[in-house]
Coordinates of C-alpha atoms in Angstrom, one line a residue:
Chain A
M10 CA -0.2 0.4 0.0
A11 CA 1.7 3.0 -1.1
Q12 CA 2.6 5.7 -3.8
V13 CA 5.9 5.6 -5.5
V14 CA 7.5 9.0 -6.3
L15 CA 10.3 9.7 -8.9
K16 CA 12.1 13.2 -8.8
N17 CA 14.4 14.1 -11.4
V18 CA 16.0 11.1 -11.8
R19 CA 18.9 10.4 -14.2
K20 CA 20.3 7.1 -14.9
V21 CA 23.8 7.0 -17.1
F22 CA 24.8 3.8 -18.1
D23 CA 29.1 4.2 -18.9
K24 CA 28.5 8.0 -20.0
T25 CA 24.8 7.3 -21.7
E26 CA 22.3 8.7 -20.4
V27 CA 19.0 6.6 -21.0
I28 CA 16.6 8.5 -18.4
H29 CA 16.6 11.7 -19.0
N30 CA 15.2 13.3 -15.5
I31 CA 11.7 12.0 -15.1
N32 CA 9.2 12.9 -12.4
L33 CA 6.6 10.9 -11.8
E34 CA 4.5 9.9 -9.2
I35 CA 2.4 7.0 -9.4
P36 CA -0.8 7.0 -6.7
D37 CA -1.1 4.3 -4.2
N38 CA -3.3 1.0 -5.2
E39 CA -2.9 1.7 -8.8
F40 CA -2.1 -0.4 -11.9
T41 CA 0.2 2.2 -13.5
V42 CA 1.6 0.3 -17.5
F43 CA 5.2 1.7 -18.6
V44 CA 4.6 1.4 -22.3
G45 CA 7.0 2.3 -25.2
P46 CA 9.0 0.7 -28.1
S47 CA 12.3 -1.6 -27.2
G48 CA 14.9 0.9 -26.0
C49 CA 12.8 3.5 -24.2
G50 CA 13.9 2.8 -20.9
K51 CA 10.9 1.3 -19.7
S52 CA 12.3 -1.4 -18.1
T53 CA 15.6 0.6 -16.8
L54 CA 12.4 2.7 -15.1
L55 CA 11.4 -0.3 -13.5
R56 CA 15.0 -1.5 -12.4
L57 CA 15.9 1.5 -10.7
I58 CA 12.4 1.4 -8.9
A59 CA 13.4 -2.0 -8.0
G60 CA 17.0 -1.0 -6.8
L61 CA 18.4 -3.3 -9.3
E62 CA 20.3 -0.3 -11.1
D63 CA 21.7 2.3 -9.2
I64 CA 20.2 5.8 -9.7
T65 CA 22.9 8.3 -11.0
E66 CA 20.8 11.7 -9.9
G67 CA 17.7 11.9 -8.1
S68 CA 15.5 10.5 -5.8
L69 CA 12.9 7.9 -5.4
H70 CA 10.1 7.7 -2.4
I71 CA 7.8 4.6 -2.0
G72 CA 5.3 5.3 0.3
N73 CA 6.5 8.3 3.0
T74 CA 10.3 6.5 3.0
D75 CA 13.2 7.8 0.3
V76 CA 14.3 4.1 -0.9
T77 CA 16.9 5.9 -3.2
T78 CA 20.0 4.6 -1.3
I79 CA 18.2 1.1 -0.1
P80 CA 19.0 -2.1 -0.7
P81 CA 15.9 -4.1 -3.1
A82 CA 15.2 -6.4 -0.2
K83 CA 14.1 -4.0 1.9
R84 CA 12.0 -1.5 -0.3
G85 CA 8.9 -3.8 0.2
V86 CA 8.8 -4.6 -3.7
S87 CA 8.6 -7.3 -5.5
M88 CA 9.4 -8.3 -9.3
V89 CA 8.3 -10.7 -12.0
F90 CA 10.3 -11.2 -14.4
Q91 CA 9.7 -11.6 -18.5
S92 CA 12.1 -14.9 -18.3
Y93 CA 10.3 -15.8 -15.5
A94 CA 13.5 -16.4 -13.5
L95 CA 12.7 -19.5 -11.7
Y96 CA 15.1 -21.3 -8.9
P97 CA 15.4 -24.2 -11.4
H98 CA 16.8 -26.7 -8.8
M99 CA 13.7 -26.2 -5.9
T100 CA 10.6 -26.9 -6.7
V101 CA 7.0 -24.7 -7.0
Y102 CA 6.6 -24.7 -2.9
E103 CA 10.5 -24.1 -2.4
N104 CA 10.6 -21.2 -5.1
I105 CA 7.4 -19.6 -4.1
A106 CA 8.6 -20.0 0.1
F107 CA 12.4 -18.7 -0.7
G108 CA 11.7 -15.1 0.3
L109 CA 9.5 -15.9 3.5
R110 CA 12.7 -17.9 4.4
C111 CA 15.4 -15.5 3.7
S112 CA 13.3 -12.6 5.7
Q113 CA 13.1 -15.8 8.5
Y114 CA 9.6 -16.3 8.6
S115 CA 8.1 -19.0 10.8
R116 CA 7.5 -22.8 9.2
N117 CA 4.1 -22.1 10.3
E118 CA 3.4 -18.8 8.2
I119 CA 5.2 -20.0 5.4
E120 CA 3.7 -22.9 5.1
K121 CA 0.1 -20.5 5.3
R122 CA 1.1 -17.9 2.7
V123 CA 2.4 -20.3 0.4
L124 CA -0.7 -22.2 0.6
Q125 CA -2.9 -18.8 0.4
A126 CA -1.1 -17.6 -2.9
S127 CA -1.1 -21.2 -4.5
E128 CA -4.8 -21.3 -4.0
I129 CA -5.1 -18.0 -5.5
L130 CA -3.0 -18.8 -8.8
Q131 CA -4.3 -22.3 -8.9
L132 CA -1.2 -23.8 -8.2
N133 CA -2.0 -26.3 -5.5
H134 CA -1.4 -29.4 -7.6
L135 CA 1.9 -28.2 -8.4
L136 CA 3.5 -27.7 -5.2
D137 CA 5.7 -30.7 -5.5
R138 CA 7.0 -30.0 -9.5
Q139 CA 10.1 -28.5 -10.4
P140 CA 10.3 -25.4 -12.7
K141 CA 11.8 -28.2 -16.2
Q142 CA 8.0 -30.2 -15.6
L143 CA 5.8 -26.8 -16.0
S144 CA 4.3 -25.2 -19.2
G145 CA 5.2 -21.8 -19.8
G146 CA 1.7 -20.2 -18.1
Q147 CA 2.6 -22.3 -15.0
R148 CA 5.9 -21.4 -14.1
Q149 CA 4.9 -17.6 -14.8
R150 CA 2.1 -18.3 -12.0
V151 CA 4.5 -19.7 -10.3
A152 CA 6.7 -16.3 -10.8
I153 CA 3.7 -14.1 -9.7
G154 CA 3.5 -16.3 -6.6
R155 CA 6.7 -15.9 -5.6
A156 CA 5.8 -12.2 -5.8
I157 CA 2.6 -12.1 -4.3
V158 CA 3.9 -14.2 -0.4
R159 CA 5.8 -11.3 0.4
D160 CA 2.9 -9.0 0.9
P161 CA 4.5 -5.8 -0.9
K162 CA 4.0 -2.4 -1.1
V163 CA 4.2 -2.3 -5.0
F164 CA 4.2 -5.1 -7.8
L165 CA 6.7 -5.0 -10.7
F166 CA 6.1 -6.7 -13.7
D167 CA 8.9 -6.3 -16.2
E168 CA 7.0 -7.9 -20.0
P169 CA 5.6 -10.7 -17.7
L170 CA 3.7 -11.8 -20.9
S171 CA 6.1 -11.8 -24.0
N172 CA 7.2 -14.9 -23.5
L173 CA 4.7 -16.6 -23.8
D174 CA 2.0 -17.8 -26.9
A175 CA -0.7 -15.5 -28.1
S176 CA -3.7 -17.3 -26.3
L177 CA -1.8 -17.9 -23.0
R178 CA -0.9 -14.1 -23.4
V179 CA -4.9 -13.3 -23.4
K180 CA -5.3 -15.7 -20.7
M181 CA -2.5 -14.8 -18.4
R182 CA -4.0 -11.0 -19.1
M183 CA -7.0 -11.7 -17.4
Q184 CA -5.6 -13.6 -14.3
I185 CA -3.3 -10.4 -13.8
A186 CA -6.4 -8.3 -14.3
K187 CA -7.8 -10.6 -11.2
L188 CA -4.9 -10.0 -9.8
K189 CA -5.4 -6.0 -9.8
H190 CA -8.6 -6.5 -8.9
D191 CA -8.1 -8.6 -5.7
L192 CA -4.6 -7.8 -4.3
K193 CA -5.4 -4.4 -4.2
T194 CA -1.6 -2.9 -4.1
T195 CA -0.1 -0.4 -6.4
M196 CA 1.1 -2.4 -9.1
I197 CA 3.5 -1.2 -12.3
Y198 CA 3.8 -3.3 -15.1
V199 CA 6.4 -2.9 -18.1
T200 CA 5.3 -3.8 -21.5
H201 CA 5.5 -3.1 -25.3
D202 CA 2.1 -4.4 -26.1
Q203 CA 0.2 -1.6 -26.6
V204 CA -3.1 -3.9 -25.7
E205 CA -2.1 -5.2 -22.8
A206 CA -1.3 -1.6 -21.5
M207 CA -5.0 -0.2 -22.4
T208 CA -6.6 -3.3 -21.1
L209 CA -5.1 -3.4 -18.2
A210 CA -4.1 0.0 -17.2
D211 CA -5.6 2.4 -14.6
R212 CA -3.1 5.2 -15.6
I213 CA -0.5 4.6 -18.8
V214 CA 2.8 6.3 -19.1
V215 CA 4.2 6.4 -22.3
L216 CA 7.9 6.6 -22.7
N217 CA 10.5 7.4 -25.4
E218 CA 13.8 7.8 -25.8
G219 CA 14.3 7.7 -21.7
T220 CA 11.5 10.7 -21.4
I221 CA 8.3 10.6 -21.0
E222 CA 6.1 11.5 -23.6
Q223 CA 2.2 11.4 -21.7
V224 CA 1.0 10.2 -18.8
G225 CA -3.0 9.7 -18.5
T226 CA -5.7 7.1 -18.4
P227 CA -6.1 4.6 -21.3
M228 CA -9.0 6.9 -22.4
E229 CA -7.4 10.1 -22.5
L230 CA -4.0 8.9 -23.7
Y231 CA -6.8 7.7 -27.1
H232 CA -8.8 10.6 -27.3
H233 CA -6.4 13.6 -26.5
P234 CA -2.5 12.2 -27.2
R235 CA -0.3 15.1 -26.4
N236 CA 1.7 14.5 -29.5
K237 CA 2.3 12.3 -32.7
F238 CA 4.6 9.7 -30.9
V239 CA 1.6 9.3 -28.5
A240 CA -1.2 9.3 -31.0
S241 CA 0.7 6.7 -33.2
F242 CA 1.6 4.4 -30.4
I243 CA -1.7 4.2 -28.5
G244 CA -4.6 2.2 -30.7
S245 CA -4.3 -0.6 -33.0
P246 CA -3.9 -0.5 -36.0
K247 CA -1.9 2.4 -35.9
M248 CA -3.5 6.2 -36.2
N249 CA -2.7 7.2 -40.4
F250 CA -1.2 10.8 -40.1
V251 CA -2.2 12.8 -43.2
E252 CA -0.2 16.1 -44.7
A253 CA -2.6 19.2 -45.1
H254 CA -2.2 22.9 -45.7
I255 CA -3.4 25.8 -43.7
A256 CA -5.8 27.2 -46.3
S257 CA -7.2 29.9 -43.8
L258 CA -7.8 30.3 -39.9
A259 CA -11.3 31.8 -38.4
D260 CA -12.5 32.0 -34.8
G261 CA -11.5 28.8 -33.5
N262 CA -12.1 27.0 -36.4
V263 CA -9.2 25.8 -38.9
N264 CA -9.6 25.1 -42.5
L265 CA -7.5 22.5 -44.1
D266 CA -6.4 21.6 -47.6
L267 CA -6.2 17.9 -48.1
P268 CA -5.1 16.2 -51.5
H269 CA -7.7 16.3 -54.2
D270 CA -8.8 19.5 -53.6
K271 CA -10.6 18.3 -50.6
R272 CA -11.3 20.3 -48.0
I273 CA -11.8 20.0 -44.1
T274 CA -12.6 22.5 -41.2
L275 CA -11.5 21.8 -37.5
P276 CA -12.0 23.2 -34.5
V277 CA -8.7 24.3 -33.0
S278 CA -8.4 26.2 -29.0
L279 CA -5.5 28.2 -29.6
S280 CA -5.4 29.3 -26.2
E281 CA -1.6 27.9 -24.9
G282 CA 0.0 30.0 -27.4
I283 CA 0.5 27.3 -30.2
V284 CA 0.8 29.2 -33.5
L285 CA -0.5 28.3 -36.7
E286 CA 0.6 29.7 -39.5
E287 CA -1.5 30.5 -42.6
K288 CA -0.4 28.1 -45.7
G289 CA 2.1 26.6 -43.4
N290 CA 1.5 22.6 -42.8
V291 CA 0.3 20.4 -40.8
E292 CA -0.9 16.8 -40.5
V293 CA -4.1 15.6 -39.4
G294 CA -4.2 12.3 -37.4
V295 CA -7.2 9.8 -37.5
R296 CA -7.7 6.6 -36.6
P297 CA -8.4 3.6 -39.0
E298 CA -11.7 2.5 -36.7
H299 CA -13.4 6.3 -37.3
V300 CA -12.7 6.4 -41.1
F301 CA -16.0 5.3 -43.2
V302 CA -17.0 4.9 -46.5
V303 CA -19.3 7.6 -47.9
Q304 CA -21.5 7.0 -51.3
K305 CA -20.8 10.4 -53.1
E306 CA -17.7 11.6 -53.9
E307 CA -18.5 14.9 -52.7
E308 CA -18.9 14.3 -49.3
A309 CA -15.9 12.5 -49.0
L310 CA -12.2 14.1 -47.5
F311 CA -10.3 11.5 -48.6
T312 CA -10.8 9.4 -52.4
G313 CA -8.4 6.9 -53.9
D314 CA -7.6 3.2 -54.8
V315 CA -7.7 0.2 -52.7
T316 CA -3.6 -1.4 -52.7
I317 CA -4.2 -4.0 -50.0
V318 CA -7.3 -5.7 -48.3
E319 CA -6.8 -7.7 -45.2
N320 CA -10.2 -9.7 -44.3
L321 CA -10.6 -10.7 -40.4
G322 CA -14.0 -12.0 -40.7
S323 CA -15.1 -9.6 -38.1
E324 CA -13.5 -6.7 -39.6
T325 CA -12.0 -5.8 -42.8
Y326 CA -8.9 -3.4 -43.5
A327 CA -8.2 -1.4 -46.7
Y328 CA -5.6 0.6 -47.6
V329 CA -6.6 3.3 -49.7
K330 CA -4.0 5.3 -52.0
I331 CA -5.3 8.8 -51.4
G332 CA -3.0 11.0 -53.2
W333 CA 0.4 13.0 -52.3
G334 CA 2.3 9.9 -51.9
Q335 CA 0.3 8.9 -48.8
T336 CA -1.7 5.7 -47.8
I337 CA -4.6 5.9 -45.3
L338 CA -6.1 2.4 -43.7
V339 CA -9.6 1.9 -42.7
R340 CA -11.1 -0.2 -40.7
L341 CA -14.7 -1.6 -42.1
Q342 CA -17.0 -3.6 -40.3
G343 CA -17.5 -7.3 -41.1
E344 CA -16.8 -9.0 -44.2
S345 CA -16.3 -6.4 -47.0
R346 CA -16.4 -7.3 -50.7
I347 CA -14.1 -4.4 -51.5
K348 CA -11.4 -5.6 -53.7
V349 CA -7.5 -4.0 -54.4
G350 CA -8.3 -1.5 -57.2
D351 CA -11.5 -0.5 -55.8
S352 CA -11.8 3.6 -55.7
L353 CA -12.9 4.2 -52.1
A354 CA -15.0 7.4 -50.8
L355 CA -14.0 7.6 -47.4
S356 CA -14.7 10.6 -45.1
A357 CA -14.1 11.1 -40.9
A358 CA -16.0 13.4 -38.4
P359 CA -14.1 16.5 -37.3
K360 CA -14.5 15.6 -33.7
D361 CA -12.1 12.7 -34.7
C362 CA -9.3 14.2 -36.6
H363 CA -6.5 15.5 -34.5
L364 CA -3.9 18.1 -35.7
F365 CA -0.3 17.8 -35.5
D366 CA 2.3 20.1 -35.8
T367 CA 4.5 19.3 -38.8
K368 CA 7.6 20.3 -37.1
T369 CA 7.3 19.6 -33.4
G370 CA 4.6 16.3 -33.6
L371 CA 2.7 18.2 -31.0
S372 CA -0.9 18.1 -31.3
F373 CA -3.5 20.9 -31.0
E374 CA -5.8 20.7 -28.3
R375 CA -8.8 19.3 -29.4
A376 CA -12.5 20.5 -28.5
P377 CA -13.7 18.1 -25.7
V378 CA -14.9 14.7 -26.5
Chain B
M21 CA 26.2 -42.7 -49.4
R22 CA 27.7 -44.3 -47.3
S23 CA 29.8 -47.3 -48.7
K24 CA 29.3 -50.5 -46.7
F25 CA 32.6 -50.5 -45.5
Y26 CA 31.8 -47.4 -43.5
T27 CA 30.4 -49.2 -40.2
P28 CA 33.1 -52.2 -40.1
F29 CA 35.8 -49.6 -40.9
L30 CA 34.0 -47.5 -37.8
Y31 CA 34.5 -50.7 -35.7
L32 CA 38.0 -51.4 -36.5
L33 CA 39.2 -47.6 -36.0
S34 CA 37.4 -48.1 -32.8
A35 CA 39.1 -51.4 -31.9
L36 CA 42.8 -49.9 -32.7
I37 CA 42.3 -46.6 -30.7
I38 CA 40.9 -48.8 -27.6
I39 CA 43.7 -51.2 -27.7
V40 CA 46.7 -48.1 -27.7
C41 CA 44.7 -46.3 -24.7
V42 CA 43.8 -49.8 -22.3
F43 CA 47.0 -51.8 -23.7
P44 CA 49.5 -50.2 -21.4
F45 CA 47.2 -50.6 -18.5
Y46 CA 46.3 -54.1 -19.5
W47 CA 50.1 -55.0 -19.5
A48 CA 50.5 -53.3 -15.9
I49 CA 47.7 -56.0 -14.7
V50 CA 49.3 -58.7 -16.5
S51 CA 52.6 -57.4 -15.2
S52 CA 51.6 -56.9 -11.6
L53 CA 50.4 -60.5 -11.6
K54 CA 53.6 -62.1 -12.3
T55 CA 56.8 -63.0 -10.4
G56 CA 60.9 -63.4 -11.3
S57 CA 61.8 -64.2 -14.5
D58 CA 58.3 -64.5 -15.9
L59 CA 58.1 -60.9 -16.0
F60 CA 60.3 -60.5 -18.8
K61 CA 58.4 -62.8 -20.5
V62 CA 56.4 -62.1 -23.5
E63 CA 52.7 -63.4 -22.7
F64 CA 49.0 -62.2 -22.8
W65 CA 48.0 -64.1 -19.5
P66 CA 50.9 -65.3 -17.3
A67 CA 51.0 -68.9 -17.0
H68 CA 51.3 -68.6 -12.9
L69 CA 49.3 -66.2 -11.2
T70 CA 50.4 -64.8 -8.1
F71 CA 49.5 -62.0 -5.5
S72 CA 52.7 -61.8 -3.8
N73 CA 53.5 -59.0 -5.2
F74 CA 50.2 -57.0 -3.7
I75 CA 51.0 -58.3 -0.4
E76 CA 54.6 -57.2 -0.5
I77 CA 54.1 -53.9 -1.2
F78 CA 52.1 -53.1 1.7
K79 CA 54.3 -55.5 3.7
E80 CA 57.5 -54.2 2.8
Q81 CA 57.0 -50.6 2.8
P82 CA 54.8 -47.7 4.3
F83 CA 52.5 -48.5 1.0
G84 CA 49.2 -48.3 3.2
H85 CA 50.1 -45.0 4.9
N86 CA 51.6 -43.4 1.8
I87 CA 47.8 -44.3 0.2
L88 CA 46.3 -42.3 3.2
N89 CA 48.7 -39.4 2.5
S90 CA 48.3 -39.0 -0.8
V91 CA 44.4 -39.0 -0.2
F92 CA 44.7 -36.7 2.4
V93 CA 46.3 -34.8 -0.2
A94 CA 44.0 -35.1 -3.0
V95 CA 40.8 -34.3 -1.0
G96 CA 42.8 -31.2 1.2
T97 CA 43.9 -29.8 -2.3
V98 CA 40.4 -30.5 -4.2
S99 CA 38.4 -29.1 -1.1
I100 CA 40.3 -25.5 -0.5
S101 CA 40.7 -25.0 -4.5
L102 CA 37.0 -25.7 -5.3
M103 CA 36.1 -23.2 -2.0
L104 CA 38.7 -20.1 -3.1
A105 CA 37.6 -21.0 -7.0
I106 CA 34.0 -20.6 -5.7
T107 CA 34.4 -17.5 -4.2
A108 CA 36.5 -16.4 -7.1
S109 CA 34.4 -17.0 -9.2
Y110 CA 31.4 -15.3 -7.9
A111 CA 33.6 -12.4 -8.1
L112 CA 35.3 -13.1 -11.5
G113 CA 32.1 -14.1 -13.1
R114 CA 29.0 -11.9 -11.5
V115 CA 30.5 -8.9 -9.8
R116 CA 31.5 -6.1 -12.8
F117 CA 35.2 -4.3 -11.7
R118 CA 38.1 -2.5 -13.1
G119 CA 40.7 -5.0 -14.5
R120 CA 38.6 -8.0 -13.8
S121 CA 39.4 -9.6 -17.6
A122 CA 43.1 -8.7 -16.6
L123 CA 43.3 -10.3 -13.6
L124 CA 41.5 -13.6 -15.5
L125 CA 44.0 -13.2 -17.9
S126 CA 47.0 -13.5 -15.2
I127 CA 45.2 -16.6 -13.7
L128 CA 45.6 -18.1 -16.7
S129 CA 49.0 -17.2 -17.5
I130 CA 49.9 -18.5 -14.5
S131 CA 48.7 -21.8 -15.2
M132 CA 51.3 -22.2 -17.9
F133 CA 54.2 -21.7 -16.0
P134 CA 56.3 -25.0 -16.1
Q135 CA 56.7 -26.6 -12.7
V136 CA 60.0 -26.7 -13.1
A137 CA 60.3 -23.3 -13.4
I138 CA 59.1 -22.2 -10.1
L139 CA 60.2 -25.4 -8.2
S140 CA 63.1 -23.9 -6.6
G141 CA 61.1 -20.3 -5.7
M142 CA 58.4 -23.0 -4.3
F143 CA 61.1 -25.4 -2.0
E144 CA 62.5 -22.0 -0.8
L145 CA 58.8 -20.5 0.2
I146 CA 57.8 -24.0 2.0
R147 CA 61.0 -24.1 3.6
T148 CA 60.4 -20.5 5.2
L149 CA 56.9 -21.5 6.2
G150 CA 58.0 -24.8 8.1
L151 CA 56.0 -26.8 6.0
Y152 CA 58.8 -28.9 4.5
N153 CA 58.5 -32.8 4.5
N154 CA 54.5 -32.1 5.7
L155 CA 51.7 -32.9 3.6
L156 CA 50.4 -29.2 4.1
G157 CA 52.9 -28.1 2.4
L158 CA 51.8 -30.3 -0.7
I159 CA 48.4 -29.2 -0.6
F160 CA 49.7 -25.6 -1.2
S161 CA 52.0 -26.5 -3.6
Y162 CA 49.4 -28.4 -5.4
M163 CA 46.7 -25.1 -5.4
T164 CA 49.3 -23.5 -7.6
F165 CA 48.3 -25.7 -10.8
T166 CA 44.5 -26.4 -9.4
L167 CA 43.7 -23.5 -8.3
P168 CA 44.3 -21.5 -11.7
F169 CA 42.1 -23.8 -13.9
T170 CA 39.3 -24.4 -11.2
T171 CA 39.0 -20.7 -10.8
W172 CA 38.9 -20.3 -14.7
I173 CA 36.5 -23.0 -15.2
L174 CA 34.0 -22.3 -12.9
T175 CA 34.1 -18.6 -13.8
T176 CA 33.2 -19.4 -17.3
F177 CA 30.1 -21.8 -15.6
M178 CA 29.3 -18.7 -13.2
K179 CA 28.7 -16.4 -16.0
Q180 CA 26.4 -18.5 -17.9
L181 CA 24.2 -18.4 -15.2
P182 CA 21.1 -16.2 -15.7
K183 CA 21.2 -12.6 -14.6
E184 CA 17.4 -13.1 -13.9
I185 CA 18.3 -15.6 -11.4
E186 CA 20.4 -14.1 -9.3
E187 CA 17.8 -10.7 -9.8
A188 CA 15.0 -12.5 -8.6
A189 CA 16.9 -14.0 -5.4
I190 CA 18.2 -10.2 -4.9
I191 CA 14.3 -9.0 -4.8
D192 CA 13.5 -12.2 -2.9
G193 CA 15.6 -10.8 0.2
A194 CA 18.9 -13.2 -0.2
S195 CA 22.4 -12.0 1.2
T196 CA 25.2 -12.5 -0.8
L197 CA 26.2 -15.9 0.8
T198 CA 22.9 -16.9 0.4
I199 CA 22.8 -16.9 -3.1
C200 CA 26.1 -18.4 -3.6
T201 CA 25.6 -21.6 -0.9
K202 CA 21.3 -21.9 -2.4
I203 CA 21.4 -20.7 -5.8
F204 CA 24.5 -21.2 -7.3
L205 CA 26.3 -24.1 -6.0
P206 CA 23.3 -26.6 -6.6
L207 CA 23.2 -24.9 -10.2
L208 CA 26.9 -25.2 -10.6
W209 CA 26.9 -28.9 -8.7
P210 CA 27.9 -30.7 -12.1
A211 CA 30.6 -28.0 -13.4
L212 CA 32.0 -28.9 -9.7
V213 CA 31.9 -32.4 -9.7
T214 CA 33.5 -31.8 -13.0
T215 CA 36.3 -29.0 -12.0
G216 CA 36.7 -31.3 -8.7
L217 CA 37.5 -34.3 -10.6
L218 CA 39.7 -32.5 -12.4
A219 CA 41.6 -31.4 -9.5
F220 CA 41.9 -34.6 -7.9
I221 CA 43.3 -36.3 -10.7
A222 CA 46.2 -33.9 -11.0
A223 CA 46.5 -33.7 -7.1
W224 CA 46.7 -37.7 -7.0
N225 CA 49.3 -38.2 -10.0
E226 CA 51.5 -34.8 -8.7
F227 CA 55.3 -36.0 -8.6
L228 CA 57.7 -33.4 -8.9
Y229 CA 56.4 -31.5 -6.4
A230 CA 55.9 -34.5 -3.9
L231 CA 59.5 -36.0 -4.8
T232 CA 61.1 -32.2 -3.9
L233 CA 58.9 -31.2 -0.9
T234 CA 59.0 -34.7 1.0
V235 CA 61.9 -36.9 2.4
E236 CA 61.2 -39.6 4.4
S237 CA 59.3 -42.7 3.0
Q238 CA 56.2 -42.1 5.6
S239 CA 55.4 -38.9 4.4
R240 CA 55.6 -39.3 0.5
T241 CA 52.9 -39.8 -1.8
I242 CA 52.0 -42.8 -4.2
P243 CA 53.6 -41.6 -7.1
V244 CA 56.8 -41.2 -5.4
A245 CA 56.7 -43.9 -3.7
I246 CA 56.0 -45.7 -6.9
A247 CA 59.3 -44.2 -8.5
L248 CA 61.5 -45.0 -5.4
M249 CA 60.6 -48.2 -4.6
T250 CA 63.8 -50.7 -4.7
G251 CA 64.4 -54.6 -5.0
A252 CA 66.3 -56.7 -2.8
S253 CA 69.7 -55.8 -4.3
E254 CA 70.2 -52.4 -5.8
F255 CA 70.8 -54.0 -9.5
E256 CA 66.8 -55.3 -9.4
L257 CA 63.9 -53.1 -10.5
P258 CA 61.0 -54.4 -9.1
W259 CA 58.6 -54.3 -11.8
G260 CA 55.8 -56.7 -10.7
K261 CA 55.6 -54.7 -7.2
I262 CA 56.1 -51.3 -9.1
M263 CA 53.0 -52.9 -11.7
A264 CA 51.3 -53.9 -8.8
A265 CA 51.0 -50.7 -6.7
S266 CA 50.2 -48.7 -10.0
V267 CA 46.9 -50.9 -10.2
V268 CA 46.3 -50.3 -6.9
V269 CA 46.2 -46.4 -7.0
T270 CA 44.9 -45.9 -10.6
L271 CA 41.5 -48.1 -9.4
P272 CA 40.2 -45.3 -7.2
L273 CA 40.3 -43.0 -10.1
I274 CA 38.4 -45.3 -12.2
V275 CA 35.8 -45.9 -10.0
L276 CA 35.3 -42.1 -9.3
V277 CA 35.3 -41.2 -12.9
L278 CA 32.7 -44.2 -13.2
I279 CA 30.3 -43.2 -10.5
F280 CA 30.8 -39.5 -11.6
Q281 CA 30.6 -40.1 -15.7
R282 CA 26.8 -38.8 -15.8
R283 CA 27.7 -35.8 -13.6
I284 CA 31.0 -35.1 -15.6
V285 CA 29.5 -35.4 -19.0
S286 CA 26.6 -33.0 -18.1
G287 CA 29.1 -30.5 -16.9
L288 CA 30.8 -30.5 -19.7
T289 CA 28.4 -29.8 -22.4
A290 CA 26.4 -27.5 -19.7
G291 CA 28.8 -25.2 -20.9
A292 CA 28.3 -25.5 -24.7
V293 CA 24.7 -25.3 -24.7
K294 CA 22.1 -22.7 -23.5
G295 CA 19.8 -24.4 -21.3

């Protein structure tokens, strides 16, 4: 039961700074997900919190204690590793009990806690097995069991599902969601999979190249990405970006020129000192699920020929070449009869369109949804 | 396409290799069962079997004592070098510090010194320490060649243990000592058996230091005792007894290797493939 606070945290490895001045407050009992592409520093940040790496500069508080220089075992954290990291020579029971034995709990207390944890994770029938006799999902459950018996203040998960196959991953994701509900502890979860992030998180921290791009609830990030990076990272398939020229600006609206002489008017709040120049370039972002087909060409925002069709049964994805050398992806409901080479007229509601500065990638404030 | 001669050829070659390897030992056994002028007859199975050589080596000299000496020295060498090598390999394999690879390389180069080169220095050292003609002196000097390779091999194995296991143990609150004894030692068991056995064989067969650093027949180890065996007169070399003694001291090694055979194989391959 504790909040985690990082203040001006930096991490330098052999003169390379991999974490740049991070300030982050993770509230008590929340499930926070660190997400980002590989090499963005999300795992390093988690290891800094765990104490497996030293913080070069800055401070870390767990609860009300400054734990910046305190060894991992005394921070009250426990961690689940991507590769499970079970002790191969010990049985499941011994694996789960190891941490408790190190902390010199009584035999009865250890047994009570191990049985309790194995109950939650349905490991009762496996307690005498060795890790090599277990499947991947079972191993990961043991690793989680090892973490929960210690009754930590903060749980750390380092890409716990990425070694599992797709169907098992979905199953384990549900188990973790259930665990989150049952344990009510602060949890920090690292993943590169934005689906895991969206489904599990109370709050998502999007990281890129050692800095925080944005912090927010999954829906905040989905509807109000702060910049192009977040916009393209959150949501699957990723957002379309279309180059556009500013034709004119008028009372909170911006009129944009799109390929094939199409026009769109988007509401934009210019409060935050953002300068939009006439004749300048911006990028319009629109998610594949917000693009729809219209019958009349004059109602369309984008027109073009279909180049690729991906039919998934429940939905169909079509790549449409819309001019200016750009392609956008459209999600169509159900099985579609669209074929490669077909000409499509597409549109999207202005409220579903995002506007990004071409140079900085920052997004312009949208009217609230 | 394999020729039909392939398999017979393979068997023939194996048989040849086995004969070359095993024949000397076979000849030693056969010779140990013969006495007198029979020794110099060429026969592949002695006409008159006799075990008198085996009885005499224990009667005429303190050979039983020599065996105990050898066991003490070899076991002592193995246990002390393994203990030191485990702790050293933890540092060399798992802890990052300045000069680590330089240290590893110097350990390797030390093991390349020929024994003769350090013999006189070792002699002076042992005398100064008051360990001359003492089995502890032998253990000490044997570590000059067992420690480098045990450390080197164990470091290689130590490096291959996954980092996450150690980190998991750190998070679980295990101390460095607990990590070493409860996590690493059980995982390194095959490697320990392999290196321990190699060290044991090296110490068991060592001759030069044992010859130089001991003087009484009571404190000799087996190889020296065998080499210094004398016959009834100074013109007689007691081949039968020498062979009998050789057979007696080789047997424990063979038994050890057979017991730990599976361990050795898994130890040797554990380094090759990850897993």
